[in-house]
């Protein structure tokens, strides 16, 4: 399957990478059985990637503030280790 055929969805206990399901005449369908949980390591790795990229794009900044759609601050993250991981920027 192609990556475009999958979406990230949240369930009761986890976030999942799930195959897209097309709505039927009865409306949207429940979550696909073709899915797998997204691991904590994958989530943290993606957030680290985002944080490093954000800091790189905003030269001189080391803290990103995450807000909701109303502008209320949810949390902030500070990049403490500014050394790229092995294999980055190759």
mmCIF file with all atom_site columns, C-alpha atoms in Angstrom:
data_model
loop_
_atom_site.group_PDB
_atom_site.id
_atom_site.type_symbol
_atom_site.label_atom_id
_atom_site.label_alt_id
_atom_site.label_comp_id
_atom_site.label_asym_id
_atom_site.label_entity_id
_atom_site.label_seq_id
_atom_site.pdbx_PDB_ins_code
_atom_site.Cartn_x
_atom_site.Cartn_y
_atom_site.Cartn_z
_atom_site.occupancy
_atom_site.B_iso_or_equiv
_atom_site.pdbx_formal_charge
_atom_site.auth_seq_id
_atom_site.auth_comp_id
_atom_site.auth_asym_id
_atom_site.auth_atom_id
_atom_site.pdbx_PDB_model_num
ATOM 1  C CA . UNK A 1 1  ? 0.000   0.000  0.000  1.00 0.00 ? 1  UNK A CA 1
ATOM 2  C CA . UNK A 1 2  ? 1.092   3.547  -0.686 1.00 0.00 ? 2  UNK A CA 1
ATOM 3  C CA . UNK A 1 3  ? 1.688   5.984  2.157  1.00 0.00 ? 3  UNK A CA 1
ATOM 4  C CA . UNK A 1 4  ? -1.175  8.148  0.853  1.00 0.00 ? 4  UNK A CA 1
ATOM 5  C CA . UNK A 1 5  ? -3.557  5.291  1.680  1.00 0.00 ? 5  UNK A CA 1
ATOM 6  C CA . UNK A 1 6  ? -2.891  5.672  5.426  1.00 0.00 ? 6  UNK A CA 1
ATOM 7  C CA . UNK A 1 7  ? -3.788  8.288  8.025  1.00 0.00 ? 7  UNK A CA 1
ATOM 8  C CA . UNK A 1 8  ? -2.860  8.928  11.640 1.00 0.00 ? 8  UNK A CA 1
ATOM 9  C CA . UNK A 1 9  ? -5.877  8.462  13.895 1.00 0.00 ? 9  UNK A CA 1
ATOM 10 C CA . UNK A 1 10 ? -6.305  8.494  17.643 1.00 0.00 ? 10 UNK A CA 1
ATOM 11 C CA . UNK A 1 11 ? -8.189  5.891  19.582 1.00 0.00 ? 11 UNK A CA 1
ATOM 12 C CA . UNK A 1 12 ? -9.060  5.386  23.193 1.00 0.00 ? 12 UNK A CA 1
ATOM 13 C CA . UNK A 1 13 ? -5.601  4.273  24.266 1.00 0.00 ? 13 UNK A CA 1
ATOM 14 C CA . UNK A 1 14 ? -3.204  5.108  21.463 1.00 0.00 ? 14 UNK A CA 1
ATOM 15 C CA . UNK A 1 15 ? -2.468  6.808  18.162 1.00 0.00 ? 15 UNK A CA 1
ATOM 16 C CA . UNK A 1 16 ? -2.539  4.557  15.114 1.00 0.00 ? 16 UNK A CA 1
ATOM 17 C CA . UNK A 1 17 ? -1.366  4.456  11.539 1.00 0.00 ? 17 UNK A CA 1
ATOM 18 C CA . UNK A 1 18 ? -4.509  3.167  9.820  1.00 0.00 ? 18 UNK A CA 1
ATOM 19 C CA . UNK A 1 19 ? -5.645  2.502  6.283  1.00 0.00 ? 19 UNK A CA 1
ATOM 20 C CA . UNK A 1 20 ? -8.120  5.129  5.078  1.00 0.00 ? 20 UNK A CA 1
ATOM 21 C CA . UNK A 1 21 ? -11.722 3.981  4.929  1.00 0.00 ? 21 UNK A CA 1
ATOM 22 C CA . UNK A 1 22 ? -14.129 5.534  2.483  1.00 0.00 ? 22 UNK A CA 1
ATOM 23 C CA . UNK A 1 23 ? -17.462 6.772  3.840  1.00 0.00 ? 23 UNK A CA 1
ATOM 24 C CA . UNK A 1 24 ? -20.533 4.767  2.901  1.00 0.00 ? 24 UNK A CA 1
ATOM 25 C CA . UNK A 1 25 ? -24.134 5.828  2.386  1.00 0.00 ? 25 UNK A CA 1
ATOM 26 C CA . UNK A 1 26 ? -24.578 5.285  6.130  1.00 0.00 ? 26 UNK A CA 1
ATOM 27 C CA . UNK A 1 27 ? -21.841 7.824  6.867  1.00 0.00 ? 27 UNK A CA 1
ATOM 28 C CA . UNK A 1 28 ? -18.247 7.531  8.054  1.00 0.00 ? 28 UNK A CA 1
ATOM 29 C CA . UNK A 1 29 ? -16.970 4.103  9.006  1.00 0.00 ? 29 UNK A CA 1
ATOM 30 C CA . UNK A 1 30 ? -15.193 3.097  12.174 1.00 0.00 ? 30 UNK A CA 1
ATOM 31 C CA . UNK A 1 31 ? -11.422 2.743  12.330 1.00 0.00 ? 31 UNK A CA 1
ATOM 32 C CA . UNK A 1 32 ? -9.899  0.326  9.873  1.00 0.00 ? 32 UNK A CA 1
ATOM 33 C CA . UNK A 1 33 ? -8.720  -3.041 11.150 1.00 0.00 ? 33 UNK A CA 1
ATOM 34 C CA . UNK A 1 34 ? -5.661  -2.525 8.918  1.00 0.00 ? 34 UNK A CA 1
ATOM 35 C CA . UNK A 1 35 ? -3.767  -0.487 11.497 1.00 0.00 ? 35 UNK A CA 1
ATOM 36 C CA . UNK A 1 36 ? -0.867  -0.523 13.913 1.00 0.00 ? 36 UNK A CA 1
ATOM 37 C CA . UNK A 1 37 ? -0.110  1.530  17.019 1.00 0.00 ? 37 UNK A CA 1
ATOM 38 C CA . UNK A 1 38 ? 2.425   4.300  16.606 1.00 0.00 ? 38 UNK A CA 1
ATOM 39 C CA . UNK A 1 39 ? 5.144   3.597  19.152 1.00 0.00 ? 39 UNK A CA 1
ATOM 40 C CA . UNK A 1 40 ? 6.247   6.065  21.792 1.00 0.00 ? 40 UNK A CA 1
ATOM 41 C CA . UNK A 1 41 ? 9.732   6.027  20.242 1.00 0.00 ? 41 UNK A CA 1
ATOM 42 C CA . UNK A 1 42 ? 8.278   6.992  16.842 1.00 0.00 ? 42 UNK A CA 1
ATOM 43 C CA . UNK A 1 43 ? 6.297   9.862  18.379 1.00 0.00 ? 43 UNK A CA 1
ATOM 44 C CA . UNK A 1 44 ? 9.300   11.179 20.296 1.00 0.00 ? 44 UNK A CA 1
ATOM 45 C CA . UNK A 1 45 ? 11.550  10.766 17.272 1.00 0.00 ? 45 UNK A CA 1
ATOM 46 C CA . UNK A 1 46 ? 9.163   12.761 15.088 1.00 0.00 ? 46 UNK A CA 1
ATOM 47 C CA . UNK A 1 47 ? 8.847   15.477 17.707 1.00 0.00 ? 47 UNK A CA 1
ATOM 48 C CA . UNK A 1 48 ? 12.632  15.689 18.058 1.00 0.00 ? 48 UNK A CA 1
ATOM 49 C CA . UNK A 1 49 ? 12.872  15.981 14.260 1.00 0.00 ? 49 UNK A CA 1
ATOM 50 C CA . UNK A 1 50 ? 10.245  18.768 14.309 1.00 0.00 ? 50 UNK A CA 1
ATOM 51 C CA . UNK A 1 51 ? 11.956  20.631 17.162 1.00 0.00 ? 51 UNK A CA 1
ATOM 52 C CA . UNK A 1 52 ? 15.422  20.480 15.554 1.00 0.00 ? 52 UNK A CA 1
ATOM 53 C CA . UNK A 1 53 ? 14.009  21.613 12.195 1.00 0.00 ? 53 UNK A CA 1
ATOM 54 C CA . UNK A 1 54 ? 12.036  24.448 13.816 1.00 0.00 ? 54 UNK A CA 1
ATOM 55 C CA . UNK A 1 55 ? 15.118  25.691 15.690 1.00 0.00 ? 55 UNK A CA 1
ATOM 56 C CA . UNK A 1 56 ? 17.186  25.488 12.506 1.00 0.00 ? 56 UNK A CA 1
ATOM 57 C CA . UNK A 1 57 ? 14.587  27.522 10.588 1.00 0.00 ? 57 UNK A CA 1
ATOM 58 C CA . UNK A 1 58 ? 14.322  30.093 13.412 1.00 0.00 ? 58 UNK A CA 1
ATOM 59 C CA . UNK A 1 59 ? 18.035  30.736 13.855 1.00 0.00 ? 59 UNK A CA 1
ATOM 60 C CA . UNK A 1 60 ? 18.915  31.824 17.382 1.00 0.00 ? 60 UNK A CA 1
ATOM 61 C CA . UNK A 1 61 ? 15.735  30.332 18.873 1.00 0.00 ? 61 UNK A CA 1
ATOM 62 C CA . UNK A 1 62 ? 15.827  27.162 20.967 1.00 0.00 ? 62 UNK A CA 1
ATOM 63 C CA . UNK A 1 63 ? 12.260  27.004 22.302 1.00 0.00 ? 63 UNK A CA 1
ATOM 64 C CA . UNK A 1 64 ? 9.060   26.315 20.409 1.00 0.00 ? 64 UNK A CA 1
ATOM 65 C CA . UNK A 1 65 ? 5.674   27.130 21.950 1.00 0.00 ? 65 UNK A CA 1
ATOM 66 C CA . UNK A 1 66 ? 2.761   24.869 21.012 1.00 0.00 ? 66 UNK A CA 1
ATOM 67 C CA . UNK A 1 67 ? -0.691  26.485 21.181 1.00 0.00 ? 67 UNK A CA 1
ATOM 68 C CA . UNK A 1 68 ? -4.198  25.275 20.451 1.00 0.00 ? 68 UNK A CA 1
ATOM 69 C CA . UNK A 1 69 ? -6.448  26.794 17.781 1.00 0.00 ? 69 UNK A CA 1
ATOM 70 C CA . UNK A 1 70 ? -7.592  29.470 20.263 1.00 0.00 ? 70 UNK A CA 1
ATOM 71 C CA . UNK A 1 71 ? -3.992  30.594 20.844 1.00 0.00 ? 71 UNK A CA 1
ATOM 72 C CA . UNK A 1 72 ? -3.862  29.135 24.367 1.00 0.00 ? 72 UNK A CA 1
ATOM 73 C CA . UNK A 1 73 ? -0.359  27.859 25.172 1.00 0.00 ? 73 UNK A CA 1
ATOM 74 C CA . UNK A 1 74 ? -0.410  24.095 25.685 1.00 0.00 ? 74 UNK A CA 1
ATOM 75 C CA . UNK A 1 75 ? 3.304   23.496 26.237 1.00 0.00 ? 75 UNK A CA 1
ATOM 76 C CA . UNK A 1 76 ? 6.755   24.605 25.206 1.00 0.00 ? 76 UNK A CA 1
ATOM 77 C CA . UNK A 1 77 ? 9.789   22.557 24.289 1.00 0.00 ? 77 UNK A CA 1
ATOM 78 C CA . UNK A 1 78 ? 13.411  23.663 24.533 1.00 0.00 ? 78 UNK A CA 1
ATOM 79 C CA . UNK A 1 79 ? 16.187  22.042 22.525 1.00 0.00 ? 79 UNK A CA 1
ATOM 80 C CA . UNK A 1 80 ? 18.972  21.393 25.036 1.00 0.00 ? 80 UNK A CA 1
ATOM 81 C CA . UNK A 1 81 ? 21.253  19.220 22.870 1.00 0.00 ? 81 UNK A CA 1
ATOM 82 C CA . UNK A 1 82 ? 22.068  21.295 19.826 1.00 0.00 ? 82 UNK A CA 1
ATOM 83 C CA . UNK A 1 83 ? 24.422  18.696 18.334 1.00 0.00 ? 83 UNK A CA 1
ATOM 84 C CA . UNK A 1 84 ? 22.803  16.821 15.437 1.00 0.00 ? 84 UNK A CA 1
ATOM 85 C CA . UNK A 1 85 ? 22.442  13.062 15.786 1.00 0.00 ? 85 UNK A CA 1
ATOM 86 C CA . UNK A 1 86 ? 24.809  10.837 13.817 1.00 0.00 ? 86 UNK A CA 1
ATOM 87 C CA . UNK A 1 87 ? 23.610  10.619 10.232 1.00 0.00 ? 87 UNK A CA 1
ATOM 88 C CA . UNK A 1 88 ? 21.720  13.932 10.308 1.00 0.00 ? 88 UNK A CA 1
ATOM 89 C CA . UNK A 1 89 ? 22.570  16.570 7.732  1.00 0.00 ? 89 UNK A CA 1
ATOM 90 C CA . UNK A 1 90 ? 24.484  14.096 5.589  1.00 0.00 ? 90 UNK A CA 1
#
